[in-house]
C-alpha positions in Angstrom: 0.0 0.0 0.0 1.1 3.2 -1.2 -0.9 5.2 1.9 -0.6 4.2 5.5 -2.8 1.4 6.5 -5.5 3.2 9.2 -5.9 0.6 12.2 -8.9 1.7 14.4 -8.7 0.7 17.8 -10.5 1.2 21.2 -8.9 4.0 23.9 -7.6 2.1 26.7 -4.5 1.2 27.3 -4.7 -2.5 26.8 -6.7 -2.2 23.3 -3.6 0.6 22.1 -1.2 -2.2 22.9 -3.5 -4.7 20.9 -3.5 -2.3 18.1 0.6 -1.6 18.6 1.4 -5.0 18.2 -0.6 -5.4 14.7 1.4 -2.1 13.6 4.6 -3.3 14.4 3.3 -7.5 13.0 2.6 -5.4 9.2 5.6 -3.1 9.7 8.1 -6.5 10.0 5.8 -7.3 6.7 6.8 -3.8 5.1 3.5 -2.1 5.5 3.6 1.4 7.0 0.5 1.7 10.1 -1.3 4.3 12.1 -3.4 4.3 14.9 -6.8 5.4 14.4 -8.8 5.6 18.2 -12.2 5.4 18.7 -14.4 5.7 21.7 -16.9 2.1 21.7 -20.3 2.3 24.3 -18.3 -0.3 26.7 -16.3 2.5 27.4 -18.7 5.5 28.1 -21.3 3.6 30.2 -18.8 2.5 32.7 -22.4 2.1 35.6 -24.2 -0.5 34.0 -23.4 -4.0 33.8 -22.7 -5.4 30.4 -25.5 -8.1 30.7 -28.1 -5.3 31.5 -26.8 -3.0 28.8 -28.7 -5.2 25.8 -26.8 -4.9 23.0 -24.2 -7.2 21.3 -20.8 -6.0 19.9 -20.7 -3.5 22.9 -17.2 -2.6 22.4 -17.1 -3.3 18.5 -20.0 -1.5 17.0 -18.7 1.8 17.1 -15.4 0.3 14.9 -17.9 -1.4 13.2 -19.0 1.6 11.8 -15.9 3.1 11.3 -14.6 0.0 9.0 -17.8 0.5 7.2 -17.7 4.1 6.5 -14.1 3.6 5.6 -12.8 6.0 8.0 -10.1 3.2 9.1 -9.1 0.2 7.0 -9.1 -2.7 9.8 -10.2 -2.9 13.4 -8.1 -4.6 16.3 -10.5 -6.3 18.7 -10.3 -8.7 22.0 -11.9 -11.9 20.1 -14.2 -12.2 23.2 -15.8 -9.1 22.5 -16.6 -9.7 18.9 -19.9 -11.1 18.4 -19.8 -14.6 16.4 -22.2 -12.9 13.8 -19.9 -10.2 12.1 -21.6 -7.2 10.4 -22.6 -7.6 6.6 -19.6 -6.2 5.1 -17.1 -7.1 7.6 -15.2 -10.4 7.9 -12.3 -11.6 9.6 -8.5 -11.3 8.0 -6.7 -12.9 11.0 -6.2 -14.4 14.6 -2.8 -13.4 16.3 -1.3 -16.6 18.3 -2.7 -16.4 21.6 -2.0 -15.0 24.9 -2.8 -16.2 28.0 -6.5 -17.6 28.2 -7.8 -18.3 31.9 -8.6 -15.6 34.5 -6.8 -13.7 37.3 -7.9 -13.5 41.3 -6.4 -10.3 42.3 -7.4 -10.4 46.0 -6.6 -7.4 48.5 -5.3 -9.1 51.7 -5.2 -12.5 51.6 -6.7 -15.9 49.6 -7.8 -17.4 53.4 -11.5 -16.9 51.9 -11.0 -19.4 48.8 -10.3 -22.4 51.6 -13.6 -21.8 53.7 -16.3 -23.1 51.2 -19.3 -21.6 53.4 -17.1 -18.3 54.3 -18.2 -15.3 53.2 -16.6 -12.9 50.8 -17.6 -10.4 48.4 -15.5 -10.3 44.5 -16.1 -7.8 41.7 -17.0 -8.4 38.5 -19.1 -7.6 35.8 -19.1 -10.9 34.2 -21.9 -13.5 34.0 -20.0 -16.2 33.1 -17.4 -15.6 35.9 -20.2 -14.9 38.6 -21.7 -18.3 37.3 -18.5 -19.8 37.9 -17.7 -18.3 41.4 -21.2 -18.9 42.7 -21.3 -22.6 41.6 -17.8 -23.1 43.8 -18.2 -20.3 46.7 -22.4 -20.2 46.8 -22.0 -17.8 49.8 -19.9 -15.2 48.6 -21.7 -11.7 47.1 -20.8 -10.5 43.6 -21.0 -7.3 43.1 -20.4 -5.1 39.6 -17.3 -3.7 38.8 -16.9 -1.9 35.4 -14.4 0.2 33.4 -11.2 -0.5 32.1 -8.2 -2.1 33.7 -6.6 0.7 35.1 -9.8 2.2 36.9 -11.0 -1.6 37.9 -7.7 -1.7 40.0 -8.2 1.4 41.6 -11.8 0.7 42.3 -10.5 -2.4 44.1 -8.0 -0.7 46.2 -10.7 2.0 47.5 -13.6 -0.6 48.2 -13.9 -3.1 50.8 -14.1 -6.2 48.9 -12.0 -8.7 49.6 -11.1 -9.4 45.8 -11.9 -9.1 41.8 -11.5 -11.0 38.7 -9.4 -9.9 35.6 -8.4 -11.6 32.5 -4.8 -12.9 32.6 -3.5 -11.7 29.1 -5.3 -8.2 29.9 -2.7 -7.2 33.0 -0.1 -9.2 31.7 0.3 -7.4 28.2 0.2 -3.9 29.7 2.5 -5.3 33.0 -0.4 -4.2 35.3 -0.4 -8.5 37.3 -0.1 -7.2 40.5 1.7 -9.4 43.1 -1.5 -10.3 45.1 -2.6 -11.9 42.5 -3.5 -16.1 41.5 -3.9 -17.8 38.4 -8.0 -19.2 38.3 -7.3 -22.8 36.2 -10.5 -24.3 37.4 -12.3 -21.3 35.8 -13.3 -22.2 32.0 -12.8 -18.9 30.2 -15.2 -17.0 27.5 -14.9 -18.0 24.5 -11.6 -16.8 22.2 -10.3 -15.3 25.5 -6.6 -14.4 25.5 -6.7 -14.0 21.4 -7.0 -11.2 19.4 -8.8 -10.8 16.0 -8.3 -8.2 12.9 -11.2 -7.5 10.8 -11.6 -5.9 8.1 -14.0 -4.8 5.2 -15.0 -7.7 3.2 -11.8 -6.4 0.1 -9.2 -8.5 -1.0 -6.4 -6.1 -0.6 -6.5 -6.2 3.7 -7.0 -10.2 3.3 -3.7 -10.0 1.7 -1.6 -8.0 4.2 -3.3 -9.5 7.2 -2.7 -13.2 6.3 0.9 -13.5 7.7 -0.5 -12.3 11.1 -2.9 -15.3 10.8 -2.0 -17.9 13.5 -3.6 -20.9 12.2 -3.9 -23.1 15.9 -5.3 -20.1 17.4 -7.5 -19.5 14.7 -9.0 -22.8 14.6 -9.2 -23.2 18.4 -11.3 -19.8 19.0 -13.4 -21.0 16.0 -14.4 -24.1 17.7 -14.7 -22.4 20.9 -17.1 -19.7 19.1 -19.2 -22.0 17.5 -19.6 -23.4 20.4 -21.1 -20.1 21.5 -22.9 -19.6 18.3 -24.5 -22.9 18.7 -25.6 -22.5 22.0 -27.3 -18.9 22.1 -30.4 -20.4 21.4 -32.6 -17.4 22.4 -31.6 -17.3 25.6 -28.8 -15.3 27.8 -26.3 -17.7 30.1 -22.9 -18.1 31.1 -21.1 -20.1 28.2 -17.3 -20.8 28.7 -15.5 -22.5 25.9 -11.7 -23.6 25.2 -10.0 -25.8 22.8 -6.1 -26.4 22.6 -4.0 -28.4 20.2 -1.5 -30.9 21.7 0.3 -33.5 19.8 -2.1 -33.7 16.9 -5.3 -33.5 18.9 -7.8 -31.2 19.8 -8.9 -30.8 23.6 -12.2 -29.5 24.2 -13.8 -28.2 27.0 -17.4 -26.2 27.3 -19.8 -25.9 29.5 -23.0 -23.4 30.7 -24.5 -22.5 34.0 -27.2 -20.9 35.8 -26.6 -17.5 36.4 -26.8 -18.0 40.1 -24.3 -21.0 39.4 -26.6 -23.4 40.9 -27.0 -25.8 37.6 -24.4 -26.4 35.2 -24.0 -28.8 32.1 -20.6 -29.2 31.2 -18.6 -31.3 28.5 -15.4 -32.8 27.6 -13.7 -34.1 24.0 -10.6 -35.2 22.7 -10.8 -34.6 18.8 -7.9 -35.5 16.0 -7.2 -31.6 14.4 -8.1 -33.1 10.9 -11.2 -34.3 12.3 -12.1 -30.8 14.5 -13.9 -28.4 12.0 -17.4 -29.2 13.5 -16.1 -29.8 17.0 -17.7 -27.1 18.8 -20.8 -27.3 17.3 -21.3 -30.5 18.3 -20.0 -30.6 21.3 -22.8 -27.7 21.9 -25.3 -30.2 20.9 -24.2 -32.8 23.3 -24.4 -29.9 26.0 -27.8 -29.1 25.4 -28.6 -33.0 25.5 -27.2 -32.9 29.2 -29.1 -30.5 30.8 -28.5 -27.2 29.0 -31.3 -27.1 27.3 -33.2 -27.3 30.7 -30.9 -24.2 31.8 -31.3 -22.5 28.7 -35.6 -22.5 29.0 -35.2 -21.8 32.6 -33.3 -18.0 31.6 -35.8 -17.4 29.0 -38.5 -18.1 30.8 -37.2 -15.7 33.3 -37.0 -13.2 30.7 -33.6 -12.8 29.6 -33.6 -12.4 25.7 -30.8 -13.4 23.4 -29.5 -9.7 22.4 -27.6 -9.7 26.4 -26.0 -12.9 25.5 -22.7 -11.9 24.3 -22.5 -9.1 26.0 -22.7 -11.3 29.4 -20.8 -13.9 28.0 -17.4 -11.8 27.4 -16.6 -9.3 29.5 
């Protein structure tokens, strides 16, 4: 390309270092980059909890509509918060190789409070899917909603009087925010594509072109499994979903589940998949889920009200 390539990109500091490591990725290839920032909803309404907000794409619409109005030529996203459905017009030119993928405890005094299953204790987070989670292992401890970006949910930490709040790994590991009082949450499945990050770009040959040595191709297929996973399971209802798929030696490992939100029921699967024989892996693993009870979770949200435009939205924070 003869012009800079324009590279839209959220504010905060973690989505600018996202967006810097896709400039410098093309740069190696011998493309010239700049950063084009854009303000998304997720980051205005910082009061109101993602799964009450009702709207998917929360944090990608608004680069949505910049790619689309050609104001910037690709968009640098969290894969989490990209809803599986991409815009008409939009499609995806590649999947970095992968960060981290399971969540963070940062905790203010001590962990005593993970070892007393009927203790009490009050975490932060604005995450269905990780208040699912917590709930179904410490029932007794309150949740409470914590939004904003990392920076501010750190200090919000440090000035209330809970005793702790989740955080995704790669998100304070790639801006070297992992504080010291902080553990590594293994038994927690994350969302979906967690720990990757996605370029998209207007459905034109020309970006396909430049993006496609940034293309990892285990990471890609592994977030697609775990996001048709998703996909398969939204089924007109909102609910935790956690998804992730690794390679290893040739073979796929799979593991998906979905919950209650008050992490009371859960139905949860398992598979071990040949990567030649993986392409329809997460959507039927999905099916299997909703054989073992998740369809009985799924009928139980919507019949509680919840209607399939919070799902993603609750699903990825």
């Amino acid at each position: 390309m003869s012009t800079p390539i324009r590279i839209g990109t959220r504010e905060s500091a973690l989505a600018l270092w996202q967006a810097n490591q896709v400039k410098g990725l093309l740069e190696k290839e011998g493309f010239s980059a700049v950063l084009t920032p854009i303000k998304s909803e997720g980051d205005i309404d910082l009061k109101t909890p993602l799964y009450e907000m009702g709207v998917q794409g929360v944090f990608t619409r608004s680069l949505d509509i910049a790619l689309l109005n050609n104001k910037i030529d690709i968009a640098v996203h969290s894969m989490k918060d990209v809803p599986t459905q991409l815009p008409e017009g939009i499609q995806q030119a590649a999947v970095l190789k992968r960060g981290p993928v399971h969540d963070l405890l940062v905790f203010k005094d001590n962990t005593e409070f993970l070892h007393q299953r009927n203790g009490l204790a009050t975490v932060a987070t604005s995450s269905i899917r990780r208040i699912a989670q917590w709930l179904h292992k410490y029932p007794n401890h309150q949740m409470v909603n914590l939004r904003g970006n990392v920076n501010t949910r750190l200090r919000k930490l440090g000035e209330e009087s809970w005793d702790a709040a989740i955080f995704a790994q790669a998100g304070l590991e790639r801006i070297h925010l992992r504080p010291e009082s902080s553990i590594v949450l293994d038994w927690m499945l994350p969302a979906p594509a967690q720990g990757a990050i996605v370029v998209v770009s207007r459905a034109e040959e020309a970006p396909l072109q430049y993006c496609a040595p940034l293309n990892d191709a285990d990471t890609a297929l592994c977030t697609r499994i775990e996001r048709d996973f998703l996909r398969t399971l939204l089924g007109g209802c909102s609910t935790p979903i956690s998804a992730l798929a690794e390679i290893e030696d040739g073979d796929v490992y799979f593991s998906g589940q979905i919950l209650s939100p008050d992490g009371k029921q859960k139905a949860e699967i398992e598979k071990i998949v040949p990567v030649d024989r993986a392409d329809y892996l997460g959507k039927t693993a999905a099916e299997e889920v909703l054989e073992r009870g998740g369809r009985a979770i799924a009928e139980g949200i919507r019949a509680a009200g919840k209607g399939p435009e919070t799902l993603e939205a609750a699903v990825n924070e």
